PDB file of C-alpha atoms in Angstrom:
ATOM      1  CA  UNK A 268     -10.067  22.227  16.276  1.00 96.00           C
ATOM      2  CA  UNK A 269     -11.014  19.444  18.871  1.00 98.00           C
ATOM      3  CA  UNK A 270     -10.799  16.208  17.380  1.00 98.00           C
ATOM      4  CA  UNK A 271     -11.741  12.624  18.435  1.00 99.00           C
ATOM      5  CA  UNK A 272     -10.109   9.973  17.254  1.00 99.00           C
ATOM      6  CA  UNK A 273     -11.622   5.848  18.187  1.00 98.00           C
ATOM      7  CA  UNK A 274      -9.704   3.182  16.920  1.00 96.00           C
ATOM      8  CA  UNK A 275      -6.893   3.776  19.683  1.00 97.00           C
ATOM      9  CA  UNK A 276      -3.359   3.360  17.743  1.00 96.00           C
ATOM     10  CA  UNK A 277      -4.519   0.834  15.547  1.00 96.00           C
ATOM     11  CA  UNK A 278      -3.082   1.097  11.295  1.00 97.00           C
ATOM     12  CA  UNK A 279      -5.581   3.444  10.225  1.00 98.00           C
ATOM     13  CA  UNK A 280      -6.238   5.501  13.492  1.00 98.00           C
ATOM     14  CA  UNK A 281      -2.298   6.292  14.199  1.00 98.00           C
ATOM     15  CA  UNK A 282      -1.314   7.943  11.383  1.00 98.00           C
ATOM     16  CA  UNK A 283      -4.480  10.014  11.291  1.00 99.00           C
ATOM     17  CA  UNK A 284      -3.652  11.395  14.947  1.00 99.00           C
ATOM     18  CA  UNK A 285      -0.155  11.852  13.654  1.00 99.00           C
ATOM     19  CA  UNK A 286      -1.330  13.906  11.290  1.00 98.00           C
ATOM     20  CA  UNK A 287      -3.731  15.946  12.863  1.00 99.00           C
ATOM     21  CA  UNK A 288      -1.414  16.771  15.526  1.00 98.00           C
ATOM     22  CA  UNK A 289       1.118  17.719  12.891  1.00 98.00           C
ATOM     23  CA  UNK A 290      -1.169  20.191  11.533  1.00 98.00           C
ATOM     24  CA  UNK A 291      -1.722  21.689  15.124  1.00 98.00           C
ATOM     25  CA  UNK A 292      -5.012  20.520  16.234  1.00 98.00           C
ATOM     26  CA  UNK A 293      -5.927  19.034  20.060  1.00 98.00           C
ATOM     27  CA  UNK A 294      -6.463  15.203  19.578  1.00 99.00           C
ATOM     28  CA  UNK A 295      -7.908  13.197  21.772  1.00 99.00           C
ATOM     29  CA  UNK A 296      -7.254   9.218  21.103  1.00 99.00           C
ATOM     30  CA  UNK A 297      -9.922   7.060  22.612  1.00 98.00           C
ATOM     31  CA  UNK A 298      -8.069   3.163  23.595  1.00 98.00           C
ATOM     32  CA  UNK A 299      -9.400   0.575  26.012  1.00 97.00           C
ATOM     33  CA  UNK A 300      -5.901  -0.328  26.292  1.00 96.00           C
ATOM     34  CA  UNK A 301      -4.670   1.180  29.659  1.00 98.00           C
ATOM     35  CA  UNK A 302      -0.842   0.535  28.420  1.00 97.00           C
ATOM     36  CA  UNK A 303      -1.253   2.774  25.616  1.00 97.00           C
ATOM     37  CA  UNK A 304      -1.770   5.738  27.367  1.00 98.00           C
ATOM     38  CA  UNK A 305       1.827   6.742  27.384  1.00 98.00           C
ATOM     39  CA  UNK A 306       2.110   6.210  23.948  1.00 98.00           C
ATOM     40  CA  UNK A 307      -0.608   8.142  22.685  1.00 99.00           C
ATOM     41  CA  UNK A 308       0.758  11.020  25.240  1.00 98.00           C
ATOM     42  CA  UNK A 309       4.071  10.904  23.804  1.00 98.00           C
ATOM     43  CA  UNK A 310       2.712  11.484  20.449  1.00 98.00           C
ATOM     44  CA  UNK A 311       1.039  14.918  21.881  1.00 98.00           C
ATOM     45  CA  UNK A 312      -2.596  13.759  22.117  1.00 99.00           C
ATOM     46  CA  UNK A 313      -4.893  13.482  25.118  1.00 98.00           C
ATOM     47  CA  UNK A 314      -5.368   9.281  25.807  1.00 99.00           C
ATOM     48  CA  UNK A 315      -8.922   8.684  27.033  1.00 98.00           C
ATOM     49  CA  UNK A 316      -9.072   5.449  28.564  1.00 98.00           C
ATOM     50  CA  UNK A 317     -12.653   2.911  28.727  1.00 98.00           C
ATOM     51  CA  UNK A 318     -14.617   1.035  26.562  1.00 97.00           C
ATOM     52  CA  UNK A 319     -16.575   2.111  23.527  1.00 97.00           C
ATOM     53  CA  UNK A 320     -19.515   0.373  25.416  1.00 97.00           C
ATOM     54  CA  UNK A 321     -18.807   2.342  28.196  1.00 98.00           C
ATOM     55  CA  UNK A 322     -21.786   5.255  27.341  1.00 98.00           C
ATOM     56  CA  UNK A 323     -20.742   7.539  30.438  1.00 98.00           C
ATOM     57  CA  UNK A 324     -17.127   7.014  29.011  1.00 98.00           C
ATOM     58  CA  UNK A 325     -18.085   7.971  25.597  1.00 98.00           C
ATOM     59  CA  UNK A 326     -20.371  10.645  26.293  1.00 98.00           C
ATOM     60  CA  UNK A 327     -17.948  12.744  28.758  1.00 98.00           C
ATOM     61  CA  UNK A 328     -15.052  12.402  26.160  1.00 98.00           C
ATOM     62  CA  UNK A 329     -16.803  13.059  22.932  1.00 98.00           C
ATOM     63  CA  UNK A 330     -18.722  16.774  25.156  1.00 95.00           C
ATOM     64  CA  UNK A 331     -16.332  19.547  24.461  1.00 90.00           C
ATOM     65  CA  UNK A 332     -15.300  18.184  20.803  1.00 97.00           C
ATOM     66  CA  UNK A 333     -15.755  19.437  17.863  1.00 98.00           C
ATOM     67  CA  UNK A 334     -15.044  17.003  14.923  1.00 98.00           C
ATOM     68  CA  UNK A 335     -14.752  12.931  15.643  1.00 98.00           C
ATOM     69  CA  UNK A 336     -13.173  10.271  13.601  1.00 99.00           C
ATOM     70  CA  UNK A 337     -15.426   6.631  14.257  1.00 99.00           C
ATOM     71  CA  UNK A 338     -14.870   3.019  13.746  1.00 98.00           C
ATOM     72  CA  UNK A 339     -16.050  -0.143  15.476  1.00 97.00           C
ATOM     73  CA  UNK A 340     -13.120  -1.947  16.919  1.00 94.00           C
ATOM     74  CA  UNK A 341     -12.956  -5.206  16.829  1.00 90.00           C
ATOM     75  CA  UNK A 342     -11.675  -8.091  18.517  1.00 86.00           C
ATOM     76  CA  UNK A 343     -11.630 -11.845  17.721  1.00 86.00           C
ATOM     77  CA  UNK A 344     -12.185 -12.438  21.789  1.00 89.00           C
ATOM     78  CA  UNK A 345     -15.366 -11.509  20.744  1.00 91.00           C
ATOM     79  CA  UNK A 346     -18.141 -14.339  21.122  1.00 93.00           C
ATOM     80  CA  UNK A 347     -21.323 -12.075  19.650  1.00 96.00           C
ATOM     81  CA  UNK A 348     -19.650  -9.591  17.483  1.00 95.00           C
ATOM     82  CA  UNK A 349     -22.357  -8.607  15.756  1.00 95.00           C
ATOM     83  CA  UNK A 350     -24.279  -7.399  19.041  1.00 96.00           C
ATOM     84  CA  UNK A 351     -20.481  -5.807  20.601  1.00 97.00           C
ATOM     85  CA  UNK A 352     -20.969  -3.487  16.964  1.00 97.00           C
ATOM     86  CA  UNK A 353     -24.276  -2.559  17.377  1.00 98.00           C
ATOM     87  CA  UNK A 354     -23.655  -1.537  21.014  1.00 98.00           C
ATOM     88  CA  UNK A 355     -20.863   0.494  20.269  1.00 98.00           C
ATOM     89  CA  UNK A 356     -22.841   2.164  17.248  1.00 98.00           C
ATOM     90  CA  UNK A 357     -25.787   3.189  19.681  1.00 98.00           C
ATOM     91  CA  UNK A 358     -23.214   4.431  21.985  1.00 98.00           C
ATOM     92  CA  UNK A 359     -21.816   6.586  19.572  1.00 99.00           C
ATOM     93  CA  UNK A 360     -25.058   7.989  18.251  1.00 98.00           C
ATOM     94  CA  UNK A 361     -26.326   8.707  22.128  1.00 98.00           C
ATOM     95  CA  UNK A 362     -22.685  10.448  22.443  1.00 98.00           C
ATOM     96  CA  UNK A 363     -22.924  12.796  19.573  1.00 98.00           C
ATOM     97  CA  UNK A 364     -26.861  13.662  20.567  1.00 96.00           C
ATOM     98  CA  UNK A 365     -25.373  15.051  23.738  1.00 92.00           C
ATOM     99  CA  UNK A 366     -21.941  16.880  21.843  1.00 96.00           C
ATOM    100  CA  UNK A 367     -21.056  19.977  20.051  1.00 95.00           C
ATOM    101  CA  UNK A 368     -19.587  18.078  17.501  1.00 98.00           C
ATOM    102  CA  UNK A 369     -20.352  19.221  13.882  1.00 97.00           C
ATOM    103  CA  UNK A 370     -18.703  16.822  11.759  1.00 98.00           C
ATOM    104  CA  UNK A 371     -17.906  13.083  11.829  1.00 99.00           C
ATOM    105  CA  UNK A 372     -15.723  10.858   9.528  1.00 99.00           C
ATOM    106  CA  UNK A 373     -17.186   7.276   9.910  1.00 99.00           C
ATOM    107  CA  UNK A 374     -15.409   4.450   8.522  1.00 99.00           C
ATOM    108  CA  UNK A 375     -17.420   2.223   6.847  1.00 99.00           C
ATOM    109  CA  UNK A 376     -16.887  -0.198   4.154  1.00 98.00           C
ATOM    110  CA  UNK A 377     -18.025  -1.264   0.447  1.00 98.00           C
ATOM    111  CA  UNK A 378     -21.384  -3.605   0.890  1.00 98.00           C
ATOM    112  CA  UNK A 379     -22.190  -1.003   3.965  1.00 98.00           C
ATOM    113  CA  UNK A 380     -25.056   0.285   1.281  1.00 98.00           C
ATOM    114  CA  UNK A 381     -26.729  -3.081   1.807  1.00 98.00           C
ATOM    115  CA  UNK A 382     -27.955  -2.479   5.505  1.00 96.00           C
ATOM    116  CA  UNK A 383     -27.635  -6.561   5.800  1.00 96.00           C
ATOM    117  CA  UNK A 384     -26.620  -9.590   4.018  1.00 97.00           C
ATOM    118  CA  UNK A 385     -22.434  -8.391   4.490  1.00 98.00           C
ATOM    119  CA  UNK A 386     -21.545 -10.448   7.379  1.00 97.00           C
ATOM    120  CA  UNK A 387     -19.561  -7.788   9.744  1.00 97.00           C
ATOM    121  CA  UNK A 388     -20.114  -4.838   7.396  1.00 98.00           C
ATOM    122  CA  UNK A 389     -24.128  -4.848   8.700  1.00 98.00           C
ATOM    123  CA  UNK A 390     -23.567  -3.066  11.406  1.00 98.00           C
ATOM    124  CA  UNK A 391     -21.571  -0.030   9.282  1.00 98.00           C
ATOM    125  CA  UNK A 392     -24.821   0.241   7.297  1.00 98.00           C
ATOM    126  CA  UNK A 393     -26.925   0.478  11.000  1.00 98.00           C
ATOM    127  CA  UNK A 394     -24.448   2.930  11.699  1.00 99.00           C
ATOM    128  CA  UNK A 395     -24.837   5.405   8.618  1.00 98.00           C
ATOM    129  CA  UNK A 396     -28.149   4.911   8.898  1.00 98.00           C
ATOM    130  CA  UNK A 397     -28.528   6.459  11.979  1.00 98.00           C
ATOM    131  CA  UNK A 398     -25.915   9.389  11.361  1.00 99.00           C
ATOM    132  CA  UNK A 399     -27.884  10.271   8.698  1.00 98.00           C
ATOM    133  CA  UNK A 400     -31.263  11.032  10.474  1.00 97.00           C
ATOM    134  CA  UNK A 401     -28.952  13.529  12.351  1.00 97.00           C
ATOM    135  CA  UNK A 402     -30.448  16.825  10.375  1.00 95.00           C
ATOM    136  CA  UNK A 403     -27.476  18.972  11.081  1.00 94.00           C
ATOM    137  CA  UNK A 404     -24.327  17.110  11.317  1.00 98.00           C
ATOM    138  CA  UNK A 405     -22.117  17.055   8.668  1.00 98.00           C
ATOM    139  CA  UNK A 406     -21.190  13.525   7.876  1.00 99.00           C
ATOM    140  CA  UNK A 407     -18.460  11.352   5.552  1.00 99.00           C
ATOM    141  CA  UNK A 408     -18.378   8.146   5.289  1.00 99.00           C
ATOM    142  CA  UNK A 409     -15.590   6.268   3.958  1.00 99.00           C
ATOM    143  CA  UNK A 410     -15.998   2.853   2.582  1.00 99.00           C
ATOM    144  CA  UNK A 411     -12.776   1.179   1.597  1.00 98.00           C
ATOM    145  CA  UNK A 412     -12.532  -2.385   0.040  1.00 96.00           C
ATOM    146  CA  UNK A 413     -11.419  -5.401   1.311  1.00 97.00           C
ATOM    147  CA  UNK A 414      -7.892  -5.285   3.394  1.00 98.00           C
ATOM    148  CA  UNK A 415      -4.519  -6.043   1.822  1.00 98.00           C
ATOM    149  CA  UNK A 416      -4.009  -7.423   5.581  1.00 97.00           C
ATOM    150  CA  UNK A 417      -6.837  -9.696   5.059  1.00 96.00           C
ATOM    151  CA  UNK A 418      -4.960 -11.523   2.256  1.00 98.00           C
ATOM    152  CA  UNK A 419      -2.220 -12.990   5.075  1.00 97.00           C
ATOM    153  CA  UNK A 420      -5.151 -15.721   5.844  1.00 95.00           C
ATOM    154  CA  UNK A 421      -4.304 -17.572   2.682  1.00 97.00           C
ATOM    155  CA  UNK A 422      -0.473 -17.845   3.426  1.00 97.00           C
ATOM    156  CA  UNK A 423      -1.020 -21.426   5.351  1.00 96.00           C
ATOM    157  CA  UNK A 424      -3.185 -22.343   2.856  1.00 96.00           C
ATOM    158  CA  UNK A 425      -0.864 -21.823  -0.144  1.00 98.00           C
ATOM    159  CA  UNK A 426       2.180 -23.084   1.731  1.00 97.00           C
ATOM    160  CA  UNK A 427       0.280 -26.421   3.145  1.00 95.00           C
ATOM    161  CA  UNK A 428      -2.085 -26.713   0.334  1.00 96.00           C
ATOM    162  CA  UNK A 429      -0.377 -25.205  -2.605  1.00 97.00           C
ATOM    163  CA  UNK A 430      -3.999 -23.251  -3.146  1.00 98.00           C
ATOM    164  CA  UNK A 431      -6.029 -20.233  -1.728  1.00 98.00           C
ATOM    165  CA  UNK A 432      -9.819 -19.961  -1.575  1.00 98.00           C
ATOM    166  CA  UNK A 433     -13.156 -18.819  -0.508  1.00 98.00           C
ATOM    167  CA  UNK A 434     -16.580 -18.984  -0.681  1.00 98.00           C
ATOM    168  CA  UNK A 435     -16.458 -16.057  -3.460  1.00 98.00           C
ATOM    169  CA  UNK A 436     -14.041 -15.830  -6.744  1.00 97.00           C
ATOM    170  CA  UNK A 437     -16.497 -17.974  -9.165  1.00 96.00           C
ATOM    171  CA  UNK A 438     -17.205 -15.012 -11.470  1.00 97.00           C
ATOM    172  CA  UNK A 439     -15.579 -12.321 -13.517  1.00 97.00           C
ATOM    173  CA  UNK A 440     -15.667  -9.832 -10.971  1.00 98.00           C
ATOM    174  CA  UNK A 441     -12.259  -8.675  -9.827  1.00 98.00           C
ATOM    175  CA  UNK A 442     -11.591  -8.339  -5.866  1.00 99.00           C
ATOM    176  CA  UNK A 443     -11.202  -4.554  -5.087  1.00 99.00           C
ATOM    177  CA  UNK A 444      -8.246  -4.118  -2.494  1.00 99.00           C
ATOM    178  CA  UNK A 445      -7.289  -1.281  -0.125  1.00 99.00           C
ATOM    179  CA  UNK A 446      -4.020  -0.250   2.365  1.00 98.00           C
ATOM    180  CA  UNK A 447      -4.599   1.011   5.391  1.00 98.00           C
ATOM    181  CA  UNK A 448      -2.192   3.813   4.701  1.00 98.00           C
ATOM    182  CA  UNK A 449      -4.301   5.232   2.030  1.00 98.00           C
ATOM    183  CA  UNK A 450      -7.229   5.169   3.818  1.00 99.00           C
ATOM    184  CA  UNK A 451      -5.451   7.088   6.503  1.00 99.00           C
ATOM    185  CA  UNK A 452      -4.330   9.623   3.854  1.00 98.00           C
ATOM    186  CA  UNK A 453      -7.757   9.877   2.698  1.00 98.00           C
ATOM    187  CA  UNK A 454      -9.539   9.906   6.512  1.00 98.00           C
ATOM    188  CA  UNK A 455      -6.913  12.504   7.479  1.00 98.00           C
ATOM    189  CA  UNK A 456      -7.735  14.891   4.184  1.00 98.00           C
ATOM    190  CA  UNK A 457     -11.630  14.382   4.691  1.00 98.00           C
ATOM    191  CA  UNK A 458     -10.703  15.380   9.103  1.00 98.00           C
ATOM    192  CA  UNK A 459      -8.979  18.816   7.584  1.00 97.00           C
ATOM    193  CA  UNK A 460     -10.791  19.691   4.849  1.00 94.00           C
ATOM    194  CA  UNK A 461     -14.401  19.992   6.909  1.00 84.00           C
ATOM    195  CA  UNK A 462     -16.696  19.272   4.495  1.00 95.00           C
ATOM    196  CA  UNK A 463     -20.248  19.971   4.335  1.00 97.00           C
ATOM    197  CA  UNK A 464     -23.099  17.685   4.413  1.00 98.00           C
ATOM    198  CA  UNK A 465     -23.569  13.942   3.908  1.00 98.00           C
ATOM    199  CA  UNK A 466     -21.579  11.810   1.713  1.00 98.00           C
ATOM    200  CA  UNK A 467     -19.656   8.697   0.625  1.00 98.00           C
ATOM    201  CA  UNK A 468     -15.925   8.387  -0.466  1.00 98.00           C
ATOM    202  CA  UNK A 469     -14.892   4.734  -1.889  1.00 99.00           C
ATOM    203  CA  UNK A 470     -11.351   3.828  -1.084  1.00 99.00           C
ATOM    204  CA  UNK A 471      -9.549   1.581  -3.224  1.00 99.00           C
ATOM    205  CA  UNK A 472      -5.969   0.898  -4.047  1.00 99.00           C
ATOM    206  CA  UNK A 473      -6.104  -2.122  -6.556  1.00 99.00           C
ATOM    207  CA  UNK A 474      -8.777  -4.340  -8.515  1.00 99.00           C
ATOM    208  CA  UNK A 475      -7.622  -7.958  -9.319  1.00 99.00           C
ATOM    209  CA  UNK A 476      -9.422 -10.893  -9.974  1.00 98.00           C
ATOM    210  CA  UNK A 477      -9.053 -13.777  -6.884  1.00 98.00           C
ATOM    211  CA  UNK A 478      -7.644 -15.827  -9.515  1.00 98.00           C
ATOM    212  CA  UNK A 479      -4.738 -13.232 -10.362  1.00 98.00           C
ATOM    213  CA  UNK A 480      -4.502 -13.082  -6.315  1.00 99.00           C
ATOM    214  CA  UNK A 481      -3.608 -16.486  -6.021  1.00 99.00           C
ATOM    215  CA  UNK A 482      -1.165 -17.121  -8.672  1.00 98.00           C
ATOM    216  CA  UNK A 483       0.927 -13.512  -7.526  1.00 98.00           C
ATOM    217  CA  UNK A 484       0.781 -14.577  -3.815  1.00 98.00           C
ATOM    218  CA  UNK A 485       1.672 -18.351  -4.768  1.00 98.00           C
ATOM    219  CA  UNK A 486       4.277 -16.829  -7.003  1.00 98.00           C
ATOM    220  CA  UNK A 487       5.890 -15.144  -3.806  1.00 98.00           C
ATOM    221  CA  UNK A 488       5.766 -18.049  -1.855  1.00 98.00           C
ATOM    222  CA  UNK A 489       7.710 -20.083  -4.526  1.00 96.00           C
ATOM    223  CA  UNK A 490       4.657 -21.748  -5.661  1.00 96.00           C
ATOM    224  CA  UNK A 491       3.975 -21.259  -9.129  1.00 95.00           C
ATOM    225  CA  UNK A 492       0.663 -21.653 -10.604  1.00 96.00           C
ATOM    226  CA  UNK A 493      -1.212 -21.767  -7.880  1.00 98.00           C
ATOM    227  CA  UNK A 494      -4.662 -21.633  -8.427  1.00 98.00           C
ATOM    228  CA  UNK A 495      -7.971 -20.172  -7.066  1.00 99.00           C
ATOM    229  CA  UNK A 496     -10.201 -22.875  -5.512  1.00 98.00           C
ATOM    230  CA  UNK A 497     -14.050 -21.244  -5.160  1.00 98.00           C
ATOM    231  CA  UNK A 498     -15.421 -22.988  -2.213  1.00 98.00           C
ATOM    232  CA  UNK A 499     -18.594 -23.889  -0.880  1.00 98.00           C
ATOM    233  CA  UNK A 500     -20.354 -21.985   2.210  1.00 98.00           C
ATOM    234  CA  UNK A 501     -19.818 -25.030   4.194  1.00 98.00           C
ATOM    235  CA  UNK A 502     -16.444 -25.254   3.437  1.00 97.00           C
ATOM    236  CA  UNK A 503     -15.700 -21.997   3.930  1.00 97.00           C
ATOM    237  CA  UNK A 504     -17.158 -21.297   7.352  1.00 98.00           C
ATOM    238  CA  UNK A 505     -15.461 -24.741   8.427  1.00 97.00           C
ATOM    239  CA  UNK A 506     -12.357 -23.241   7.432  1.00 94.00           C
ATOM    240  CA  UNK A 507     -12.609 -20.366   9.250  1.00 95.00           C
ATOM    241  CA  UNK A 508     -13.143 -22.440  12.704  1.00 96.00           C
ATOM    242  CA  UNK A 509     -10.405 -24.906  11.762  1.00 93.00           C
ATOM    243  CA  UNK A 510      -8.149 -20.950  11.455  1.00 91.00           C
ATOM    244  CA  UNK A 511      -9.093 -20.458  14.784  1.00 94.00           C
ATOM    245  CA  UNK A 512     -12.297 -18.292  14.560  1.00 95.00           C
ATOM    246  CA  UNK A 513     -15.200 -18.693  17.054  1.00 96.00           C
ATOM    247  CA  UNK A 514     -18.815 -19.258  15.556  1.00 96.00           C
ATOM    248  CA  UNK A 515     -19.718 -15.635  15.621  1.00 96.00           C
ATOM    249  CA  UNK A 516     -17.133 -14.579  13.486  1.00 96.00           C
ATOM    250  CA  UNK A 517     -16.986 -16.981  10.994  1.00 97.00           C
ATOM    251  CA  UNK A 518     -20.781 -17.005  10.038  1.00 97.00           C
ATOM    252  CA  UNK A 519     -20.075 -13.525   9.729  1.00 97.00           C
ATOM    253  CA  UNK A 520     -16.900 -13.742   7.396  1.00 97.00           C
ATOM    254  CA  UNK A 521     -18.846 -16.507   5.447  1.00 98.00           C
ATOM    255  CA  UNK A 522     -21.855 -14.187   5.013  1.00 98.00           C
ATOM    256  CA  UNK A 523     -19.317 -11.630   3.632  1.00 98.00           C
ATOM    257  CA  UNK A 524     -18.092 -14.095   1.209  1.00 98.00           C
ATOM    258  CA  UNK A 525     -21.671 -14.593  -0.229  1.00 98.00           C
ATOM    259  CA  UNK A 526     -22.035 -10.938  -0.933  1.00 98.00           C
ATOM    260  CA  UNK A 527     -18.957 -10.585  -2.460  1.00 98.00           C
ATOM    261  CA  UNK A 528     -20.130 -13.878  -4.671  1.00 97.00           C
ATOM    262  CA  UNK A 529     -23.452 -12.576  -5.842  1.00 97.00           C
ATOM    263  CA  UNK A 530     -21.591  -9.301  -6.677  1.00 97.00           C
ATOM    264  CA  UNK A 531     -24.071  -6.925  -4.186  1.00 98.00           C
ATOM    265  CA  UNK A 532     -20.871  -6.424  -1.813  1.00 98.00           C
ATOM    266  CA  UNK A 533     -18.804  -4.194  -4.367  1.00 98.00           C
ATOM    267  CA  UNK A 534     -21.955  -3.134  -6.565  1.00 98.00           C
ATOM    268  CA  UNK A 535     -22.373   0.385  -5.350  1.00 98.00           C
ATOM    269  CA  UNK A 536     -18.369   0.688  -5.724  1.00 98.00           C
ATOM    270  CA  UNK A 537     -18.334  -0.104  -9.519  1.00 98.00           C
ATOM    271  CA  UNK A 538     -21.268   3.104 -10.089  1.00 98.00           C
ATOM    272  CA  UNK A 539     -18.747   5.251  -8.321  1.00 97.00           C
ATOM    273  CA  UNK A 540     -15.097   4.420  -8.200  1.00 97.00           C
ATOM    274  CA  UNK A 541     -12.985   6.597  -7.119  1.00 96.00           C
ATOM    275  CA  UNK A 542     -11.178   8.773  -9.563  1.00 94.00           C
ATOM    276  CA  UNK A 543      -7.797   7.837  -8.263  1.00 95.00           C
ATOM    277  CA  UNK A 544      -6.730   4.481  -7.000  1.00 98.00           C
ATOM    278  CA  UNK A 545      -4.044   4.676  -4.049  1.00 98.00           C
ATOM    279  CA  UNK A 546      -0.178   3.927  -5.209  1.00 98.00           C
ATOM    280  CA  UNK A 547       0.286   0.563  -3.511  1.00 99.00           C
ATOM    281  CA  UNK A 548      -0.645  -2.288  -5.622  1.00 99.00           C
ATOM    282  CA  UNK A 549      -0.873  -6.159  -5.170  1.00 99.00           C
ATOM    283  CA  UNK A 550       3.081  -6.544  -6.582  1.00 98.00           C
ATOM    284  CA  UNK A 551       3.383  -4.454  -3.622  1.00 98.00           C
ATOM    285  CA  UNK A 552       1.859  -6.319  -1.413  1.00 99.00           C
ATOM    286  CA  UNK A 553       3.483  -9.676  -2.571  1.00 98.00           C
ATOM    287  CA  UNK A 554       7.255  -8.374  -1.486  1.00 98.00           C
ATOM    288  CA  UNK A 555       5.569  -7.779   2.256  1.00 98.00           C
ATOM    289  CA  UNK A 556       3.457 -11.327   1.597  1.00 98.00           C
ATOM    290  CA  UNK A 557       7.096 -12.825   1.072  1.00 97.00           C
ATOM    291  CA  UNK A 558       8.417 -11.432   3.891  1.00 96.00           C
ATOM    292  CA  UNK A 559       5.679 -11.995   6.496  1.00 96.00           C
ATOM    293  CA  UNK A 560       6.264 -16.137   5.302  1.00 95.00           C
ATOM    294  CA  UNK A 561      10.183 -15.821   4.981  1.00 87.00           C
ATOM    295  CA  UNK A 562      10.827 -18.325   8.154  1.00 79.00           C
ATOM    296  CA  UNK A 563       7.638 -20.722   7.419  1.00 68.00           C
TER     297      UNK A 563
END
């Protein structure tokens, strides 16, 4: 089979070339990085080089394919995010109107169901939408949970602070968490298997309650008892720009926050969990959490 993978070699899109190639399929990785051509090559997959923007780009490499594996990149660079996503999803949809391919493996993300409200999961939700008025293409899409990777952030915060935080964490709900590895194991399954129709897989690894977060992250940082401070919009998105973040992203991140708050983010997730949770667990993730903070 003739596979397109976006992403370039990023955590989730490396592993899933890996594997495809392993199993003896033609891969063909799509970067905008003109330095990883070489590597992608050396892993025995065809590097297409441009911009998911690009639609002459897009359209010429996803024409002879057969199966494609999408996700918005993203950059912090990025001024207007939210716009760069939404050009890159029409892109893609023009692309596939013009392609042989039969079956795409999208990844989305819990809170995608909404359509809005999720901050930088919006434009997943434009994105299904539109796969799914395709009659005839068989679709997946995969919504994992929030990042393991995202929980880095609050490293500063417990080390300067002795806390960690956000504008979400006030109720009972527990914070569902995912690895990038399993959703690569579970991406690269759904690539093989070519299933049939339209669906959704949730991806999870772990569910644990912010506060639980905090004092097991604290915990690794040699700061007991730290505890889980619920902030305030304001603060939060104030946060974010004091991080580093420019205005587009951290509206978005703070609008995220609110739908994980007033429980619509992960609602969907809760009717249908999936029947097995990936191995890696937040005990896990503390021992790379330690490690990441070993020199601060």
């Amino acid at each position: 089979m003739k596979y397109i993978i976006t992403g370039s070699l990023g955590n989730i899109s490396l592993p899933v070339t890996k594997n495809l190639i392993a199993a003896g399929h033609n891969v063909t990785v799509i970067s905008s990085n003109p330095d990883k051509k070489s590597e992608i090559e050396a892993l025995g997959a065809h590097a297409a080089i441009g911009s998911a923007t690009d639609s002459d780009f897009v359209n010429n490499t996803f024409k002879n394919a057969e199966v494609a594996y999408l996700m918005i990149p993203s950059s912090f660079a990025l001024t207007d995010y939210e716009n760069f996503q939404l050009e890159v999803a029409d892109v893609y949809i023009e692309a596939l109107k013009d392609s042989n391919i039969q079956h795409v493996v999208l990844l989305s993300s819990l809170g995608a169901h909404l359509r809005e409200g999720a901050g930088p999961i919006d434009a997943l939700g434009y994105l299904e939408e539109k796969l799914l008025a395709f009659p005839d293409l068989n679709v997946k899409f995969l919504r994992p949970s929030y990042f393991f990777s995202n929980l880095f952030a609050f490293g500063p915060m417990i080390l300067q602070a002795g806390i960690a935080g956000s504008n979400f964490g006030d109720t009972d709900e527990k914070l569902v968490l995912t690895h990038t590895d399993h959703i690569a194991e579970v991406a690269t399954q759904t690539l093989l298997d070519l299933f049939t129709g339209k669906s959704v897989t949730n991806i999870a690894n772990d569910e644990r309650h912010p506060t639980e977060i905090a004092a097991i992250l604290g915990k690794a940082l040699g700061k007991e008892n730290t505890p889980w401070i619920p902030f305030s919009d304001e603060q939060a998105h104030e946060g974010l720009l004091g991080a580093g973040l420019n205005e587009s992203f951290a509206s978005l991140y703070t609008e995220m926050g609110q739908a994980l708050r007033n429980g619509k983010m992960q609602e969907e997730y809760w009717k249908n969990r999936p029947a097995t949770l990936g191995s890696y667990k937040l005990e896990d993730f503390a021992k790379d959490f330690t490690g990441a903070f070993a020199h601060a």
